PDB file of C-alpha atoms in Angstrom:
ATOM      1  CA  MET L   1      98.127  10.218  22.690  1.00  0.00           C
ATOM      2  CA  GLY L   2      99.757  13.317  21.228  1.00  0.00           C
ATOM      3  CA  LEU L   3     103.172  14.869  21.712  1.00  0.00           C
ATOM      4  CA  ALA L   4     101.886  17.389  24.251  1.00  0.00           C
ATOM      5  CA  GLU L   5     100.407  14.715  26.505  1.00  0.00           C
ATOM      6  CA  GLU L   6     103.524  12.518  26.299  1.00  0.00           C
ATOM      7  CA  ALA L   7     105.770  15.440  27.179  1.00  0.00           C
ATOM      8  CA  LEU L   8     103.664  16.380  30.182  1.00  0.00           C
ATOM      9  CA  LEU L   9     102.970  12.961  31.698  1.00  0.00           C
ATOM     10  CA  VAL L  10     105.617  13.648  34.333  1.00  0.00           C
ATOM     11  CA  TRP L  11     103.111  15.889  36.099  1.00  0.00           C
ATOM     12  CA  ARG L  12     100.787  14.377  38.717  1.00  0.00           C
ATOM     13  CA  PRO L  13      97.950  14.160  39.345  1.00  0.00           C
ATOM     14  CA  LEU L  14      96.544  14.456  35.822  1.00  0.00           C
ATOM     15  CA  ILE L  15      92.923  13.657  35.045  1.00  0.00           C
ATOM     16  CA  TYR L  16      92.066  13.290  31.331  1.00  0.00           C
ATOM     17  CA  LYS L  17      88.385  14.153  31.141  1.00  0.00           C
ATOM     18  CA  GLU L  18      86.234  16.257  28.846  1.00  0.00           C
ATOM     19  CA  GLY L  19      83.388  16.824  31.297  1.00  0.00           C
ATOM     20  CA  SER L  20      84.928  17.121  34.767  1.00  0.00           C
ATOM     21  CA  ARG L  21      83.638  19.770  37.138  1.00  0.00           C
ATOM     22  CA  ALA L  22      85.497  22.247  39.315  1.00  0.00           C
ATOM     23  CA  GLN L  23      86.146  20.976  42.816  1.00  0.00           C
ATOM     24  CA  SER L  24      87.801  22.337  45.938  1.00  0.00           C
ATOM     25  CA  ARG L  25      90.284  19.493  46.319  1.00  0.00           C
ATOM     26  CA  LYS L  26      93.736  19.610  44.773  1.00  0.00           C
ATOM     27  CA  ASP L  27      93.421  18.103  41.303  1.00  0.00           C
ATOM     28  CA  ILE L  28      94.886  19.076  37.953  1.00  0.00           C
ATOM     29  CA  HIS L  29      92.368  18.527  35.165  1.00  0.00           C
ATOM     30  CA  PHE L  30      94.153  18.441  31.810  1.00  0.00           C
ATOM     31  CA  HIS L  31      91.848  18.863  28.799  1.00  0.00           C
ATOM     32  CA  HIS L  32      93.417  18.284  25.394  1.00  0.00           C
ATOM     33  CA  THR L  33      90.802  19.783  23.117  1.00  0.00           C
ATOM     34  CA  ALA L  34      90.489  18.423  19.585  1.00  0.00           C
ATOM     35  CA  GLU L  35      87.222  20.363  19.159  1.00  0.00           C
ATOM     36  CA  CYS L  36      85.246  17.224  18.285  1.00  0.00           C
ATOM     37  CA  TYR L  37      84.671  13.649  19.482  1.00  0.00           C
ATOM     38  CA  ALA L  38      87.924  12.510  17.919  1.00  0.00           C
ATOM     39  CA  ASN L  39      88.025   9.017  19.427  1.00  0.00           C
ATOM     40  CA  THR L  40      84.557   8.010  18.199  1.00  0.00           C
ATOM     41  CA  GLY L  41      84.602   9.174  14.589  1.00  0.00           C
ATOM     42  CA  GLY L  42      84.804  12.958  14.507  1.00  0.00           C
ATOM     43  CA  GLN L  43      81.295  13.934  15.594  1.00  0.00           C
ATOM     44  CA  LYS L  44      80.609  17.548  16.486  1.00  0.00           C
ATOM     45  CA  SER L  45      80.780  18.481  20.157  1.00  0.00           C
ATOM     46  CA  LYS L  46      80.200  21.582  22.243  1.00  0.00           C
ATOM     47  CA  ALA L  47      83.864  22.411  21.601  1.00  0.00           C
ATOM     48  CA  THR L  48      83.411  22.476  17.797  1.00  0.00           C
ATOM     49  CA  PRO L  49      83.892  26.008  16.382  1.00  0.00           C
ATOM     50  CA  ILE L  50      81.308  27.750  14.260  1.00  0.00           C
ATOM     51  CA  GLY L  51      81.587  26.885  10.565  1.00  0.00           C
ATOM     52  CA  ALA L  52      83.558  23.662  11.044  1.00  0.00           C
ATOM     53  CA  VAL L  53      82.288  20.580   9.200  1.00  0.00           C
ATOM     54  CA  ALA L  54      81.998  17.428  11.313  1.00  0.00           C
ATOM     55  CA  LYS L  55      79.721  14.433  11.607  1.00  0.00           C
ATOM     56  CA  PHE L  56      76.200  15.698  12.397  1.00  0.00           C
ATOM     57  CA  ALA L  57      77.296  19.150  11.174  1.00  0.00           C
ATOM     58  CA  THR L  58      77.765  18.653   7.430  1.00  0.00           C
ATOM     59  CA  LYS L  59      76.759  22.263   6.754  1.00  0.00           C
ATOM     60  CA  GLY L  60      79.087  23.620   9.388  1.00  0.00           C
ATOM     61  CA  HIS L  61      78.576  23.955  13.128  1.00  0.00           C
ATOM     62  CA  GLU L  62      75.984  26.673  13.734  1.00  0.00           C
ATOM     63  CA  VAL L  63      77.153  28.219  17.037  1.00  0.00           C
ATOM     64  CA  GLU L  64      80.386  29.265  18.709  1.00  0.00           C
ATOM     65  CA  LYS L  65      82.224  26.701  20.793  1.00  0.00           C
ATOM     66  CA  LYS L  66      81.743  26.311  24.529  1.00  0.00           C
ATOM     67  CA  ASN L  67      84.464  28.132  26.459  1.00  0.00           C
ATOM     68  CA  LEU L  68      85.380  25.684  29.217  1.00  0.00           C
ATOM     69  CA  ALA L  69      88.250  27.837  30.525  1.00  0.00           C
ATOM     70  CA  GLU L  70      86.030  30.878  31.063  1.00  0.00           C
ATOM     71  CA  MET L  71      83.409  28.737  32.777  1.00  0.00           C
ATOM     72  CA  ALA L  72      86.087  27.560  35.216  1.00  0.00           C
ATOM     73  CA  MET L  73      87.381  31.104  35.769  1.00  0.00           C
ATOM     74  CA  ASP L  74      83.899  32.246  36.769  1.00  0.00           C
ATOM     75  CA  TYR L  75      84.256  30.222  39.984  1.00  0.00           C
ATOM     76  CA  GLY L  76      87.042  32.568  41.056  1.00  0.00           C
ATOM     77  CA  THR L  77      88.775  29.794  43.016  1.00  0.00           C
ATOM     78  CA  VAL L  78      90.061  27.574  40.188  1.00  0.00           C
ATOM     79  CA  TYR L  79      93.492  27.906  38.591  1.00  0.00           C
ATOM     80  CA  VAL L  80      92.945  28.036  34.818  1.00  0.00           C
ATOM     81  CA  ALA L  81      95.359  28.042  31.896  1.00  0.00           C
ATOM     82  CA  SER L  82      95.006  27.949  28.131  1.00  0.00           C
ATOM     83  CA  VAL L  83      98.139  26.495  26.535  1.00  0.00           C
ATOM     84  CA  SER L  84      99.438  25.615  23.096  1.00  0.00           C
ATOM     85  CA  MET L  85     102.891  24.078  23.326  1.00  0.00           C
ATOM     86  CA  GLY L  86     103.932  25.020  19.795  1.00  0.00           C
ATOM     87  CA  ALA L  87     103.038  28.634  20.505  1.00  0.00           C
ATOM     88  CA  ASN L  88     104.981  28.963  23.754  1.00  0.00           C
ATOM     89  CA  TYR L  89     106.711  25.959  25.309  1.00  0.00           C
ATOM     90  CA  ASP L  90     107.836  27.887  28.401  1.00  0.00           C
ATOM     91  CA  GLN L  91     104.306  29.154  29.050  1.00  0.00           C
ATOM     92  CA  THR L  92     102.999  25.581  28.897  1.00  0.00           C
ATOM     93  CA  LEU L  93     105.514  24.372  31.475  1.00  0.00           C
ATOM     94  CA  LYS L  94     104.879  27.439  33.641  1.00  0.00           C
ATOM     95  CA  ALA L  95     101.152  26.693  33.618  1.00  0.00           C
ATOM     96  CA  PHE L  96     101.717  23.150  34.881  1.00  0.00           C
ATOM     97  CA  SER L  97     104.179  24.366  37.497  1.00  0.00           C
ATOM     98  CA  GLU L  98     101.733  26.991  38.768  1.00  0.00           C
ATOM     99  CA  ALA L  99      98.888  24.471  38.745  1.00  0.00           C
ATOM    100  CA  GLU L 100     100.927  22.054  40.838  1.00  0.00           C
ATOM    101  CA  ASP L 101     101.774  24.814  43.315  1.00  0.00           C
ATOM    102  CA  TYR L 102      98.159  25.947  43.585  1.00  0.00           C
ATOM    103  CA  ASP L 103      96.317  24.599  46.627  1.00  0.00           C
ATOM    104  CA  GLY L 104      93.032  23.771  44.927  1.00  0.00           C
ATOM    105  CA  CYS L 105      91.494  22.617  41.677  1.00  0.00           C
ATOM    106  CA  SER L 106      93.259  23.492  38.421  1.00  0.00           C
ATOM    107  CA  VAL L 107      92.020  23.286  34.836  1.00  0.00           C
ATOM    108  CA  ILE L 108      94.464  23.365  31.917  1.00  0.00           C
ATOM    109  CA  VAL L 109      93.045  23.437  28.391  1.00  0.00           C
ATOM    110  CA  ALA L 110      95.552  22.541  25.659  1.00  0.00           C
ATOM    111  CA  TYR L 111      95.044  22.923  21.919  1.00  0.00           C
ATOM    112  CA  SER L 112      95.389  19.501  20.313  1.00  0.00           C
ATOM    113  CA  PRO L 113      95.833  19.200  16.526  1.00  0.00           C
ATOM    114  CA  CYS L 114      93.751  16.305  15.257  1.00  0.00           C
ATOM    115  CA  ILE L 115      93.441  14.287  12.058  1.00  0.00           C
ATOM    116  CA  GLU L 116      89.747  15.265  12.048  1.00  0.00           C
ATOM    117  CA  HIS L 117      90.810  18.872  11.389  1.00  0.00           C
ATOM    118  CA  LYS L 118      92.008  17.651   7.972  1.00  0.00           C
ATOM    119  CA  ASN L 119      95.084  19.868   7.881  1.00  0.00           C
ATOM    120  CA  LEU L 120      96.482  20.398   4.397  1.00  0.00           C
ATOM    121  CA  ASP L 121      99.987  19.623   5.679  1.00  0.00           C
ATOM    122  CA  ALA L 122      98.751  16.184   6.805  1.00  0.00           C
ATOM    123  CA  MET L 123      99.775  16.773  10.442  1.00  0.00           C
ATOM    124  CA  THR L 124     103.449  17.214   9.536  1.00  0.00           C
ATOM    125  CA  HIS L 125     103.757  20.717  11.011  1.00  0.00           C
ATOM    126  CA  THR L 126     101.589  20.525  14.111  1.00  0.00           C
ATOM    127  CA  MET L 127     103.920  22.629  16.278  1.00  0.00           C
ATOM    128  CA  GLN L 128     103.822  25.457  13.730  1.00  0.00           C
ATOM    129  CA  HIS L 129     100.048  25.160  13.550  1.00  0.00           C
ATOM    130  CA  GLN L 130      99.828  25.399  17.337  1.00  0.00           C
ATOM    131  CA  ALA L 131     101.728  28.677  17.050  1.00  0.00           C
ATOM    132  CA  THR L 132      99.361  29.902  14.339  1.00  0.00           C
ATOM    133  CA  VAL L 133      96.181  29.263  16.341  1.00  0.00           C
ATOM    134  CA  ALA L 134      97.564  31.386  19.183  1.00  0.00           C
ATOM    135  CA  ALA L 135      98.996  34.203  17.052  1.00  0.00           C
ATOM    136  CA  SER L 136      95.706  34.558  15.164  1.00  0.00           C
ATOM    137  CA  GLY L 137      93.584  34.689  18.321  1.00  0.00           C
ATOM    138  CA  TYR L 138      91.791  31.487  17.347  1.00  0.00           C
ATOM    139  CA  PHE L 139      93.198  29.852  20.506  1.00  0.00           C
ATOM    140  CA  PRO L 140      94.847  32.543  22.677  1.00  0.00           C
ATOM    141  CA  ILE L 141      97.006  31.404  25.568  1.00  0.00           C
ATOM    142  CA  TYR L 142      96.700  32.808  29.077  1.00  0.00           C
ATOM    143  CA  ARG L 143      96.761  31.971  32.786  1.00  0.00           C
ATOM    144  CA  TYR L 144      94.386  32.763  35.640  1.00  0.00           C
ATOM    145  CA  ASN L 145      95.888  32.305  39.104  1.00  0.00           C
ATOM    146  CA  PRO L 146      93.673  32.985  42.157  1.00  0.00           C
ATOM    147  CA  MET L 147      96.823  33.127  44.316  1.00  0.00           C
ATOM    148  CA  LEU L 148      97.708  36.441  42.652  1.00  0.00           C
ATOM    149  CA  LYS L 149      94.289  37.810  43.595  1.00  0.00           C
ATOM    150  CA  ARG L 150      94.973  37.027  47.260  1.00  0.00           C
ATOM    151  CA  MET L 151      98.177  39.071  46.946  1.00  0.00           C
ATOM    152  CA  GLY L 152      96.268  42.047  45.557  1.00  0.00           C
ATOM    153  CA  LYS L 153      97.469  41.458  42.001  1.00  0.00           C
ATOM    154  CA  ASN L 154      95.642  40.856  38.741  1.00  0.00           C
ATOM    155  CA  PRO L 155      95.048  37.084  38.531  1.00  0.00           C
ATOM    156  CA  PHE L 156      94.689  37.109  34.718  1.00  0.00           C
ATOM    157  CA  VAL L 157      97.811  37.057  32.521  1.00  0.00           C
ATOM    158  CA  LEU L 158      97.347  37.182  28.744  1.00  0.00           C
ATOM    159  CA  ASP L 159     100.339  35.383  27.227  1.00  0.00           C
ATOM    160  CA  THR L 160      99.275  36.019  23.612  1.00  0.00           C
ATOM    161  CA  LYS L 161     100.450  39.620  23.787  1.00  0.00           C
ATOM    162  CA  LYS L 162      99.196  40.626  20.345  1.00  0.00           C
ATOM    163  CA  LEU L 163      97.624  39.137  17.243  1.00  0.00           C
ATOM    164  CA  THR L 164     100.102  38.919  14.382  1.00  0.00           C
ATOM    165  CA  MET L 165      97.882  37.225  11.792  1.00  0.00           C
ATOM    166  CA  GLY L 166      94.220  36.776  10.939  1.00  0.00           C
ATOM    167  CA  VAL L 167      91.948  33.808  11.516  1.00  0.00           C
ATOM    168  CA  ASP L 168      92.229  32.893   7.813  1.00  0.00           C
ATOM    169  CA  ALA L 169      95.698  31.531   8.595  1.00  0.00           C
ATOM    170  CA  VAL L 170      93.921  28.767  10.520  1.00  0.00           C
ATOM    171  CA  LEU L 171      90.909  28.270   8.261  1.00  0.00           C
ATOM    172  CA  ASP L 172      92.963  28.036   5.065  1.00  0.00           C
ATOM    173  CA  ASN L 173      94.986  25.128   6.482  1.00  0.00           C
ATOM    174  CA  GLU L 174      92.047  23.058   7.761  1.00  0.00           C
ATOM    175  CA  MET L 175      89.689  21.344   5.345  1.00  0.00           C
ATOM    176  CA  ARG L 176      87.021  21.009   8.044  1.00  0.00           C
ATOM    177  CA  PHE L 177      86.419  24.662   7.165  1.00  0.00           C
ATOM    178  CA  GLY L 178      87.451  24.399   3.507  1.00  0.00           C
ATOM    179  CA  ALA L 179      84.921  21.621   2.874  1.00  0.00           C
ATOM    180  CA  LEU L 180      82.081  24.045   3.571  1.00  0.00           C
ATOM    181  CA  LYS L 181      83.686  26.624   1.288  1.00  0.00           C
ATOM    182  CA  LYS L 182      83.439  24.124  -1.587  1.00  0.00           C
ATOM    183  CA  ARG L 183      79.851  23.121  -0.790  1.00  0.00           C
ATOM    184  CA  ASP L 184      78.359  26.525  -0.032  1.00  0.00           C
ATOM    185  CA  ALA L 185      80.615  29.544  -0.522  1.00  0.00           C
ATOM    186  CA  ASP L 186      78.042  32.026   0.778  1.00  0.00           C
ATOM    187  CA  LEU L 187      77.448  30.076   3.987  1.00  0.00           C
ATOM    188  CA  TYR L 188      81.208  29.747   4.445  1.00  0.00           C
ATOM    189  CA  LYS L 189      81.613  33.525   4.163  1.00  0.00           C
ATOM    190  CA  LYS L 190      78.867  34.033   6.736  1.00  0.00           C
ATOM    191  CA  TYR L 191      80.397  31.639   9.255  1.00  0.00           C
ATOM    192  CA  ARG L 192      83.896  32.923   8.555  1.00  0.00           C
ATOM    193  CA  SER L 193      82.767  36.488   9.284  1.00  0.00           C
ATOM    194  CA  GLU L 194      81.035  35.423  12.502  1.00  0.00           C
ATOM    195  CA  LEU L 195      84.059  33.436  13.657  1.00  0.00           C
ATOM    196  CA  ASP L 196      86.418  36.326  12.911  1.00  0.00           C
ATOM    197  CA  ALA L 197      84.210  38.748  14.850  1.00  0.00           C
ATOM    198  CA  TRP L 198      83.948  36.309  17.774  1.00  0.00           C
ATOM    199  CA  VAL L 199      87.722  35.812  17.867  1.00  0.00           C
ATOM    200  CA  ARG L 200      88.385  39.564  17.866  1.00  0.00           C
ATOM    201  CA  GLU L 201      85.736  40.326  20.487  1.00  0.00           C
ATOM    202  CA  ARG L 202      87.075  37.606  22.758  1.00  0.00           C
ATOM    203  CA  TYR L 203      90.648  38.839  22.419  1.00  0.00           C
ATOM    204  CA  SER L 204      89.571  42.419  23.183  1.00  0.00           C
ATOM    205  CA  LYS L 205      87.821  41.097  26.288  1.00  0.00           C
ATOM    206  CA  TYR L 206      90.983  39.294  27.380  1.00  0.00           C
ATOM    207  CA  GLN L 207      92.980  42.482  26.872  1.00  0.00           C
ATOM    208  CA  ARG L 208      90.562  44.266  29.226  1.00  0.00           C
ATOM    209  CA  TRP L 209      90.916  41.472  31.751  1.00  0.00           C
ATOM    210  CA  ALA L 210      94.716  41.693  31.532  1.00  0.00           C
ATOM    211  CA  ALA L 211      94.496  45.419  32.207  1.00  0.00           C
ATOM    212  CA  LEU L 212      91.675  45.526  34.780  1.00  0.00           C
ATOM    213  CA  GLY L 213      91.328  42.029  36.171  1.00  0.00           C
ATOM    214  CA  HIS L 214      88.717  39.356  35.447  1.00  0.00           C
ATOM    215  CA  GLU L 215      86.588  40.173  38.506  1.00  0.00           C
ATOM    216  CA  ASP L 216      86.701  43.941  37.980  1.00  0.00           C
ATOM    217  CA  ILE L 217      84.772  43.745  34.709  1.00  0.00           C
ATOM    218  CA  SER L 218      81.523  42.795  36.451  1.00  0.00           C
ATOM    219  CA  ASN L 219      80.640  44.325  39.826  1.00  0.00           C
ATOM    220  CA  GLY L 220      77.303  42.564  40.297  1.00  0.00           C
ATOM    221  CA  VAL L 221      76.169  39.074  41.173  1.00  0.00           C
ATOM    222  CA  PRO L 222      77.131  36.555  38.431  1.00  0.00           C
ATOM    223  CA  LEU L 223      74.364  35.791  35.958  1.00  0.00           C
ATOM    224  CA  THR L 224      73.140  32.215  36.429  1.00  0.00           C
ATOM    225  CA  LEU L 225      71.480  30.385  33.534  1.00  0.00           C
ATOM    226  CA  LEU L 226      69.464  27.308  34.506  1.00  0.00           C
ATOM    227  CA  TYR L 227      68.353  25.159  31.594  1.00  0.00           C
ATOM    228  CA  GLY L 228      66.613  21.854  30.973  1.00  0.00           C
ATOM    229  CA  THR L 229      67.038  19.895  27.770  1.00  0.00           C
ATOM    230  CA  GLU L 230      66.204  16.557  26.192  1.00  0.00           C
ATOM    231  CA  THR L 231      67.634  17.038  22.707  1.00  0.00           C
ATOM    232  CA  GLY L 232      70.508  19.419  23.462  1.00  0.00           C
ATOM    233  CA  THR L 233      68.936  22.423  21.705  1.00  0.00           C
ATOM    234  CA  THR L 234      68.205  24.352  24.899  1.00  0.00           C
ATOM    235  CA  GLU L 235      71.663  23.584  26.225  1.00  0.00           C
ATOM    236  CA  ALA L 236      73.255  24.970  23.060  1.00  0.00           C
ATOM    237  CA  LEU L 237      71.097  28.087  23.384  1.00  0.00           C
ATOM    238  CA  ALA L 238      72.127  28.524  27.018  1.00  0.00           C
ATOM    239  CA  TYR L 239      75.818  28.374  26.095  1.00  0.00           C
ATOM    240  CA  ARG L 240      75.193  30.860  23.279  1.00  0.00           C
ATOM    241  CA  VAL L 241      73.468  33.323  25.642  1.00  0.00           C
ATOM    242  CA  ALA L 242      76.232  32.834  28.212  1.00  0.00           C
ATOM    243  CA  GLU L 243      78.935  33.578  25.652  1.00  0.00           C
ATOM    244  CA  LEU L 244      77.152  36.733  24.476  1.00  0.00           C
ATOM    245  CA  ALA L 245      76.886  37.879  28.101  1.00  0.00           C
ATOM    246  CA  ARG L 246      80.578  37.187  28.743  1.00  0.00           C
ATOM    247  CA  GLN L 247      81.514  39.224  25.680  1.00  0.00           C
ATOM    248  CA  ARG L 248      79.726  42.129  27.351  1.00  0.00           C
ATOM    249  CA  GLY L 249      81.622  41.783  30.588  1.00  0.00           C
ATOM    250  CA  TYR L 250      79.286  39.659  32.717  1.00  0.00           C
ATOM    251  CA  ALA L 251      80.367  36.752  34.860  1.00  0.00           C
ATOM    252  CA  VAL L 252      78.103  33.845  33.896  1.00  0.00           C
ATOM    253  CA  ARG L 253      77.377  30.368  35.233  1.00  0.00           C
ATOM    254  CA  SER L 254      75.353  27.793  33.296  1.00  0.00           C
ATOM    255  CA  TRP L 255      73.704  24.932  35.160  1.00  0.00           C
ATOM    256  CA  SER L 256      71.725  21.952  33.926  1.00  0.00           C
ATOM    257  CA  ALA L 257      68.476  21.266  35.793  1.00  0.00           C
ATOM    258  CA  MET L 258      69.247  17.555  35.333  1.00  0.00           C
ATOM    259  CA  ARG L 259      71.789  17.868  38.143  1.00  0.00           C
ATOM    260  CA  TRP L 260      68.944  18.166  40.662  1.00  0.00           C
ATOM    261  CA  THR L 261      66.583  15.537  39.212  1.00  0.00           C
TER     262      THR L 261
END
C-alpha cells in the first residue's frame, strides 16, 4: 500500500477495485493506477501507456491507455476525480470531500508511482514525480461533479491549469520507456511522438470542457460501441476507436457483448 492510500484510509466507504462499474448507490471507488498489473509481476494492462515496456509488451505497448475517468464521466451521473497527491494535496482532499458529499456513485483515479515504472531515482522522489506527471499533462488532475450541473454550473473543473513542462520530463525518468529507447530508437521516437500528441490533444479537450462543459461538447446521442472478443484484440480496438471519438468531442460508451451472454 502506498503513501496516498495510507493517508486517505480515513475516508469511507472505499472500494479498491480495478474493474468496478458505475452504480447508482452511494459508493466511493478509489482506483490507484500503477498502469500495469503491479501485484502479479508487471504485466501490461489496459491502463498501460503507449510505448511503455512491460511483460507481454517488450517492444512497447502499442495503443493508448484506457481512460477510466472519461468512461465514468460519460454516464453523467457519476462524480469523477483525477488526483495526484504530490501535484496538489488540497485538490486530492477536496476530491474525497466532494465524493463523500455526493449522493451517488463516485470514482476517484489516483496516480500511483510503482517500482515497475523503473524510475531512475529509485522511488525516492515519488511526490515530486507525481507533480511532474500532472504539470506535463501526462496525468492531468480534474474533478467532475454532477451536483454543479444541477445548479446550472459547469460540472467539469480542470485543476491542472496549464502545462509547464513536456512529456519528456516523465519519459526521461522512467526506464519502462527508456528500455525501448535502448532497444529500438526509431520505434521509441514513434511512440514518443504519438504519446506527446495524445497528451496534448487530451489536455486541449479538457480545456474545452472547462470552458464549455463536458455535456456541451456533444449535442447528440452518445456513441455506443458494442464489441465481442476472445483474445482481447477487438476490445483493444474498441477502446482505441472510443478514445479517437472522445478526442473529437463525442460522448462514447463501450460495452462488452459478454455481459449479455
